[in-house]
């Protein structure tokens, strides 16, 4: 079955992604406007789904989950499960999003599918089972504790591992301590193909040479509006990615589509589209790390994955 990841152009600041693997469709971030609505529907049609299995929100900031858009998004994709940030929102937008999610959960109680809501708190992560051997389940890596100083560092970090290539979602984290902790995780090094740049690629000390050399992603994706005031990603980050041989694609120019190729096992293709077009501005093929792992024998895999890592029940 084809694995697909898509980064959606919004025409304004913010993030919107989806990941489809093993028949499971996940919408990442709570954004929906006139621009990404059409492309999200088109992506769902390509994947052959009528609703999302999951809505994964990394932050209560309005550029990740907009209270003015969330109700429409839920009505459109009808997720069966919602993963919420595990920190208490400190904004009207965050409170509004929580209210909308609770109303949706209550409404879905009377449907055939229902809907569950999970808050990704430090307690949630601490109570996850351990992943042994090569169990390709999605894993959560932040927050392991909540910061009272910086809500960005309370963003959910999730590793999407179910497909033919893996995607690391970093939300808005910016702490160098979080970066150091992530560098120690073996699964991230051995299985990260696509990395969504943290905080839209900001040069805030998180995305460093050490981090990139540990993760060794082949593709970095930046969700950024062409006219954004912060010029994400800045030249310093672009140059760093270039020096570390990490290809960069951004939603400034159009949607980014990453897909496995059924006729070429172990290869995935990344396409950066032109704005409001199905024409590509750039296309690159990469080898998935997972394909190399699957070629190893069981004993070698067990040695690679000690100590074990966590994955959800």
PDB file of N, CA, C and O in Angstrom, residues 70-121:
ATOM      1  N   UNK A  70     -11.253  25.373  13.222  1.00  0.00           N
ATOM      2  CA  UNK A  70     -11.253  24.004  13.714  1.00  0.00           C
ATOM      3  C   UNK A  70     -12.604  23.306  13.525  1.00  0.00           C
ATOM      4  O   UNK A  70     -12.658  22.129  13.142  1.00  0.00           O
ATOM      5  N   UNK A  71     -13.684  24.009  13.789  1.00  0.00           N
ATOM      6  CA  UNK A  71     -15.006  23.391  13.653  1.00  0.00           C
ATOM      7  C   UNK A  71     -15.248  22.928  12.222  1.00  0.00           C
ATOM      8  O   UNK A  71     -15.768  21.832  11.987  1.00  0.00           O
ATOM      9  N   UNK A  72     -14.843  23.752  11.255  1.00  0.00           N
ATOM     10  CA  UNK A  72     -15.001  23.373   9.845  1.00  0.00           C
ATOM     11  C   UNK A  72     -14.123  22.183   9.494  1.00  0.00           C
ATOM     12  O   UNK A  72     -14.543  21.292   8.741  1.00  0.00           O
ATOM     13  N   UNK A  73     -12.913  22.146  10.043  1.00  0.00           N
ATOM     14  CA  UNK A  73     -12.022  21.020   9.777  1.00  0.00           C
ATOM     15  C   UNK A  73     -12.605  19.722  10.325  1.00  0.00           C
ATOM     16  O   UNK A  73     -12.614  18.693   9.638  1.00  0.00           O
ATOM     17  N   UNK A  74     -13.103  19.765  11.552  1.00  0.00           N
ATOM     18  CA  UNK A  74     -13.692  18.565  12.149  1.00  0.00           C
ATOM     19  C   UNK A  74     -14.902  18.088  11.351  1.00  0.00           C
ATOM     20  O   UNK A  74     -15.114  16.890  11.168  1.00  0.00           O
ATOM     21  N   UNK A  75     -15.706  19.031  10.883  1.00  0.00           N
ATOM     22  CA  UNK A  75     -16.861  18.663  10.081  1.00  0.00           C
ATOM     23  C   UNK A  75     -16.474  18.063   8.745  1.00  0.00           C
ATOM     24  O   UNK A  75     -17.203  17.229   8.200  1.00  0.00           O
ATOM     25  N   UNK A  76     -15.322  18.458   8.233  1.00  0.00           N
ATOM     26  CA  UNK A  76     -14.877  17.966   6.931  1.00  0.00           C
ATOM     27  C   UNK A  76     -14.243  16.590   7.019  1.00  0.00           C
ATOM     28  O   UNK A  76     -14.565  15.698   6.223  1.00  0.00           O
ATOM     29  N   UNK A  77     -13.328  16.376   7.981  1.00  0.00           N
ATOM     30  CA  UNK A  77     -12.557  15.128   8.005  1.00  0.00           C
ATOM     31  C   UNK A  77     -13.083  14.118   9.021  1.00  0.00           C
ATOM     32  O   UNK A  77     -12.725  12.941   8.968  1.00  0.00           O
ATOM     33  N   UNK A  78     -13.902  14.537   9.985  1.00  0.00           N
ATOM     34  CA  UNK A  78     -14.563  13.654  10.950  1.00  0.00           C
ATOM     35  C   UNK A  78     -13.592  12.634  11.570  1.00  0.00           C
ATOM     36  O   UNK A  78     -13.752  11.418  11.428  1.00  0.00           O
ATOM     37  N   UNK A  79     -12.562  13.084  12.268  1.00  0.00           N
ATOM     38  CA  UNK A  79     -11.577  12.151  12.821  1.00  0.00           C
ATOM     39  C   UNK A  79     -12.177  11.261  13.912  1.00  0.00           C
ATOM     40  O   UNK A  79     -13.064  11.667  14.663  1.00  0.00           O
ATOM     41  N   UNK A  80     -11.660  10.033  14.002  1.00  0.00           N
ATOM     42  CA  UNK A  80     -12.093   9.103  15.045  1.00  0.00           C
ATOM     43  C   UNK A  80     -11.341   9.330  16.348  1.00  0.00           C
ATOM     44  O   UNK A  80     -11.807   8.915  17.411  1.00  0.00           O
ATOM     45  N   UNK A  81     -10.171   9.976  16.253  1.00  0.00           N
ATOM     46  CA  UNK A  81      -9.388  10.250  17.449  1.00  0.00           C
ATOM     47  C   UNK A  81      -8.688  11.590  17.292  1.00  0.00           C
ATOM     48  O   UNK A  81      -8.234  11.937  16.197  1.00  0.00           O
ATOM     49  N   UNK A  82      -8.618  12.327  18.369  1.00  0.00           N
ATOM     50  CA  UNK A  82      -7.933  13.617  18.362  1.00  0.00           C
ATOM     51  C   UNK A  82      -6.845  13.592  19.429  1.00  0.00           C
ATOM     52  O   UNK A  82      -7.113  13.296  20.597  1.00  0.00           O
ATOM     53  N   UNK A  83      -5.629  13.882  19.025  1.00  0.00           N
ATOM     54  CA  UNK A  83      -4.517  14.055  19.958  1.00  0.00           C
ATOM     55  C   UNK A  83      -4.310  15.544  20.185  1.00  0.00           C
ATOM     56  O   UNK A  83      -4.035  16.294  19.242  1.00  0.00           O
ATOM     57  N   UNK A  84      -4.460  15.968  21.442  1.00  0.00           N
ATOM     58  CA  UNK A  84      -4.352  17.385  21.800  1.00  0.00           C
ATOM     59  C   UNK A  84      -3.029  17.654  22.502  1.00  0.00           C
ATOM     60  O   UNK A  84      -2.462  16.761  23.147  1.00  0.00           O
ATOM     61  N   UNK A  85      -2.536  18.885  22.456  1.00  0.00           N
ATOM     62  CA  UNK A  85      -1.391  19.257  23.275  1.00  0.00           C
ATOM     63  C   UNK A  85      -1.700  19.020  24.753  1.00  0.00           C
ATOM     64  O   UNK A  85      -2.837  19.192  25.201  1.00  0.00           O
ATOM     65  N   UNK A  86      -0.685  18.659  25.497  1.00  0.00           N
ATOM     66  CA  UNK A  86      -0.899  18.280  26.894  1.00  0.00           C
ATOM     67  C   UNK A  86      -0.736  19.395  27.895  1.00  0.00           C
ATOM     68  O   UNK A  86      -0.738  19.139  29.102  1.00  0.00           O
ATOM     69  N   UNK A  87      -0.618  20.632  27.415  1.00  0.00           N
ATOM     70  CA  UNK A  87      -0.492  21.758  28.337  1.00  0.00           C
ATOM     71  C   UNK A  87      -1.755  22.604  28.311  1.00  0.00           C
ATOM     72  O   UNK A  87      -2.515  22.602  27.336  1.00  0.00           O
ATOM     73  N   UNK A  88      -1.996  23.320  29.384  1.00  0.00           N
ATOM     74  CA  UNK A  88      -3.175  24.176  29.484  1.00  0.00           C
ATOM     75  C   UNK A  88      -2.970  25.411  28.611  1.00  0.00           C
ATOM     76  O   UNK A  88      -1.958  26.106  28.746  1.00  0.00           O
ATOM     77  N   UNK A  89      -3.884  25.688  27.689  1.00  0.00           N
ATOM     78  CA  UNK A  89      -3.712  26.869  26.834  1.00  0.00           C
ATOM     79  C   UNK A  89      -3.811  28.155  27.638  1.00  0.00           C
ATOM     80  O   UNK A  89      -4.572  28.249  28.603  1.00  0.00           O
ATOM     81  N   UNK A  90      -3.045  29.133  27.225  1.00  0.00           N
ATOM     82  CA  UNK A  90      -3.030  30.427  27.902  1.00  0.00           C
ATOM     83  C   UNK A  90      -3.569  31.536  26.993  1.00  0.00           C
ATOM     84  O   UNK A  90      -3.285  32.713  27.213  1.00  0.00           O
ATOM     85  N   UNK A  91      -4.335  31.125  25.997  1.00  0.00           N
ATOM     86  CA  UNK A  91      -4.888  32.092  25.056  1.00  0.00           C
ATOM     87  C   UNK A  91      -6.366  31.798  24.835  1.00  0.00           C
ATOM     88  O   UNK A  91      -6.838  30.670  25.059  1.00  0.00           O
ATOM     89  N   UNK A  92      -7.090  32.813  24.390  1.00  0.00           N
ATOM     90  CA  UNK A  92      -8.503  32.628  24.038  1.00  0.00           C
ATOM     91  C   UNK A  92      -8.621  31.608  22.908  1.00  0.00           C
ATOM     92  O   UNK A  92      -9.533  30.768  22.904  1.00  0.00           O
ATOM     93  N   UNK A  93      -7.687  31.654  21.954  1.00  0.00           N
ATOM     94  CA  UNK A  93      -7.719  30.702  20.845  1.00  0.00           C
ATOM     95  C   UNK A  93      -7.635  29.273  21.354  1.00  0.00           C
ATOM     96  O   UNK A  93      -8.406  28.397  20.939  1.00  0.00           O
ATOM     97  N   UNK A  94      -6.703  29.013  22.270  1.00  0.00           N
ATOM     98  CA  UNK A  94      -6.554  27.665  22.803  1.00  0.00           C
ATOM     99  C   UNK A  94      -7.795  27.200  23.545  1.00  0.00           C
ATOM    100  O   UNK A  94      -8.233  26.049  23.397  1.00  0.00           O
ATOM    101  N   UNK A  95      -8.372  28.076  24.357  1.00  0.00           N
ATOM    102  CA  UNK A  95      -9.598  27.728  25.082  1.00  0.00           C
ATOM    103  C   UNK A  95     -10.739  27.417  24.109  1.00  0.00           C
ATOM    104  O   UNK A  95     -11.515  26.480  24.321  1.00  0.00           O
ATOM    105  N   UNK A  96     -10.825  28.219  23.050  1.00  0.00           N
ATOM    106  CA  UNK A  96     -11.867  27.995  22.045  1.00  0.00           C
ATOM    107  C   UNK A  96     -11.694  26.639  21.380  1.00  0.00           C
ATOM    108  O   UNK A  96     -12.667  25.894  21.176  1.00  0.00           O
ATOM    109  N   UNK A  97     -10.452  26.290  21.050  1.00  0.00           N
ATOM    110  CA  UNK A  97     -10.179  24.995  20.414  1.00  0.00           C
ATOM    111  C   UNK A  97     -10.581  23.842  21.325  1.00  0.00           C
ATOM    112  O   UNK A  97     -11.180  22.858  20.867  1.00  0.00           O
ATOM    113  N   UNK A  98     -10.271  23.946  22.600  1.00  0.00           N
ATOM    114  CA  UNK A  98     -10.642  22.905  23.551  1.00  0.00           C
ATOM    115  C   UNK A  98     -12.160  22.737  23.622  1.00  0.00           C
ATOM    116  O   UNK A  98     -12.684  21.611  23.657  1.00  0.00           O
ATOM    117  N   UNK A  99     -12.870  23.853  23.646  1.00  0.00           N
ATOM    118  CA  UNK A  99     -14.335  23.793  23.686  1.00  0.00           C
ATOM    119  C   UNK A  99     -14.897  23.126  22.433  1.00  0.00           C
ATOM    120  O   UNK A  99     -15.839  22.313  22.505  1.00  0.00           O
ATOM    121  N   UNK A 100     -14.323  23.451  21.278  1.00  0.00           N
ATOM    122  CA  UNK A 100     -14.793  22.875  20.018  1.00  0.00           C
ATOM    123  C   UNK A 100     -14.532  21.369  19.984  1.00  0.00           C
ATOM    124  O   UNK A 100     -15.379  20.572  19.556  1.00  0.00           O
ATOM    125  N   UNK A 101     -13.368  20.971  20.473  1.00  0.00           N
ATOM    126  CA  UNK A 101     -13.021  19.545  20.496  1.00  0.00           C
ATOM    127  C   UNK A 101     -13.952  18.777  21.429  1.00  0.00           C
ATOM    128  O   UNK A 101     -14.423  17.678  21.105  1.00  0.00           O
ATOM    129  N   UNK A 102     -14.246  19.347  22.579  1.00  0.00           N
ATOM    130  CA  UNK A 102     -15.146  18.674  23.521  1.00  0.00           C
ATOM    131  C   UNK A 102     -16.552  18.571  22.935  1.00  0.00           C
ATOM    132  O   UNK A 102     -17.223  17.544  23.087  1.00  0.00           O
ATOM    133  N   UNK A 103     -17.010  19.620  22.266  1.00  0.00           N
ATOM    134  CA  UNK A 103     -18.330  19.576  21.639  1.00  0.00           C
ATOM    135  C   UNK A 103     -18.370  18.510  20.542  1.00  0.00           C
ATOM    136  O   UNK A 103     -19.372  17.796  20.384  1.00  0.00           O
ATOM    137  N   UNK A 104     -17.285  18.395  19.793  1.00  0.00           N
ATOM    138  CA  UNK A 104     -17.209  17.375  18.741  1.00  0.00           C
ATOM    139  C   UNK A 104     -17.229  15.971  19.348  1.00  0.00           C
ATOM    140  O   UNK A 104     -17.939  15.086  18.858  1.00  0.00           O
ATOM    141  N   UNK A 105     -16.464  15.769  20.414  1.00  0.00           N
ATOM    142  CA  UNK A 105     -16.451  14.463  21.072  1.00  0.00           C
ATOM    143  C   UNK A 105     -17.849  14.089  21.552  1.00  0.00           C
ATOM    144  O   UNK A 105     -18.305  12.949  21.381  1.00  0.00           O
ATOM    145  N   UNK A 106     -18.548  15.049  22.120  1.00  0.00           N
ATOM    146  CA  UNK A 106     -19.901  14.796  22.616  1.00  0.00           C
ATOM    147  C   UNK A 106     -20.853  14.480  21.459  1.00  0.00           C
ATOM    148  O   UNK A 106     -21.679  13.564  21.547  1.00  0.00           O
ATOM    149  N   UNK A 107     -20.722  15.218  20.382  1.00  0.00           N
ATOM    150  CA  UNK A 107     -21.572  14.983  19.211  1.00  0.00           C
ATOM    151  C   UNK A 107     -21.349  13.585  18.640  1.00  0.00           C
ATOM    152  O   UNK A 107     -22.305  12.888  18.264  1.00  0.00           O
ATOM    153  N   UNK A 108     -20.091  13.143  18.588  1.00  0.00           N
ATOM    154  CA  UNK A 108     -19.758  11.859  17.981  1.00  0.00           C
ATOM    155  C   UNK A 108     -20.182  10.679  18.854  1.00  0.00           C
ATOM    156  O   UNK A 108     -20.179   9.545  18.387  1.00  0.00           O
ATOM    157  N   UNK A 109     -20.555  10.935  20.091  1.00  0.00           N
ATOM    158  CA  UNK A 109     -21.062   9.854  20.945  1.00  0.00           C
ATOM    159  C   UNK A 109     -22.309   9.219  20.344  1.00  0.00           C
ATOM    160  O   UNK A 109     -22.607   8.051  20.604  1.00  0.00           O
ATOM    161  N   UNK A 110     -23.033   9.984  19.553  1.00  0.00           N
ATOM    162  CA  UNK A 110     -24.296   9.506  18.994  1.00  0.00           C
ATOM    163  C   UNK A 110     -24.139   9.013  17.554  1.00  0.00           C
ATOM    164  O   UNK A 110     -25.132   8.743  16.879  1.00  0.00           O
ATOM    165  N   UNK A 111     -22.892   8.910  17.092  1.00  0.00           N
ATOM    166  CA  UNK A 111     -22.633   8.403  15.744  1.00  0.00           C
ATOM    167  C   UNK A 111     -22.237   6.938  15.816  1.00  0.00           C
ATOM    168  O   UNK A 111     -22.043   6.370  16.890  1.00  0.00           O
ATOM    169  N   UNK A 112     -22.078   6.320  14.670  1.00  0.00           N
ATOM    170  CA  UNK A 112     -21.688   4.913  14.620  1.00  0.00           C
ATOM    171  C   UNK A 112     -20.232   4.711  15.005  1.00  0.00           C
ATOM    172  O   UNK A 112     -19.852   3.650  15.504  1.00  0.00           O
ATOM    173  N   UNK A 113     -19.389   5.730  14.783  1.00  0.00           N
ATOM    174  CA  UNK A 113     -17.958   5.577  15.012  1.00  0.00           C
ATOM    175  C   UNK A 113     -17.519   6.080  16.379  1.00  0.00           C
ATOM    176  O   UNK A 113     -16.634   5.518  16.994  1.00  0.00           O
ATOM    177  N   UNK A 114     -18.117   7.167  16.847  1.00  0.00           N
ATOM    178  CA  UNK A 114     -17.636   7.778  18.071  1.00  0.00           C
ATOM    179  C   UNK A 114     -16.308   8.488  17.826  1.00  0.00           C
ATOM    180  O   UNK A 114     -15.746   8.464  16.731  1.00  0.00           O
ATOM    181  N   UNK A 115     -15.789   9.119  18.872  1.00  0.00           N
ATOM    182  CA  UNK A 115     -14.503   9.812  18.766  1.00  0.00           C
ATOM    183  C   UNK A 115     -13.875   9.885  20.145  1.00  0.00           C
ATOM    184  O   UNK A 115     -14.549  10.161  21.135  1.00  0.00           O
ATOM    185  N   UNK A 116     -12.576   9.643  20.205  1.00  0.00           N
ATOM    186  CA  UNK A 116     -11.834   9.743  21.464  1.00  0.00           C
ATOM    187  C   UNK A 116     -10.894  10.939  21.405  1.00  0.00           C
ATOM    188  O   UNK A 116     -10.461  11.354  20.329  1.00  0.00           O
ATOM    189  N   UNK A 117     -10.606  11.465  22.578  1.00  0.00           N
ATOM    190  CA  UNK A 117      -9.710  12.618  22.692  1.00  0.00           C
ATOM    191  C   UNK A 117      -8.621  12.271  23.693  1.00  0.00           C
ATOM    192  O   UNK A 117      -8.910  11.801  24.800  1.00  0.00           O
ATOM    193  N   UNK A 118      -7.367  12.478  23.297  1.00  0.00           N
ATOM    194  CA  UNK A 118      -6.246  12.217  24.189  1.00  0.00           C
ATOM    195  C   UNK A 118      -5.397  13.478  24.322  1.00  0.00           C
ATOM    196  O   UNK A 118      -5.105  14.141  23.310  1.00  0.00           O
ATOM    197  N   UNK A 119      -4.992  13.803  25.528  1.00  0.00           N
ATOM    198  CA  UNK A 119      -4.063  14.894  25.744  1.00  0.00           C
ATOM    199  C   UNK A 119      -2.681  14.299  25.933  1.00  0.00           C
ATOM    200  O   UNK A 119      -2.463  13.429  26.796  1.00  0.00           O
ATOM    201  N   UNK A 120      -1.727  14.767  25.129  1.00  0.00           N
ATOM    202  CA  UNK A 120      -0.372  14.214  25.153  1.00  0.00           C
ATOM    203  C   UNK A 120       0.419  14.941  26.240  1.00  0.00           C
ATOM    204  O   UNK A 120       1.140  15.905  26.002  1.00  0.00           O
ATOM    205  N   UNK A 121       0.239  14.467  27.455  1.00  0.00           N
ATOM    206  CA  UNK A 121       0.884  15.036  28.637  1.00  0.00           C
ATOM    207  C   UNK A 121       2.127  14.224  28.992  1.00  0.00           C
ATOM    208  O   UNK A 121       2.332  13.111  28.480  1.00  0.00           O
TER     209      UNK A 121
END
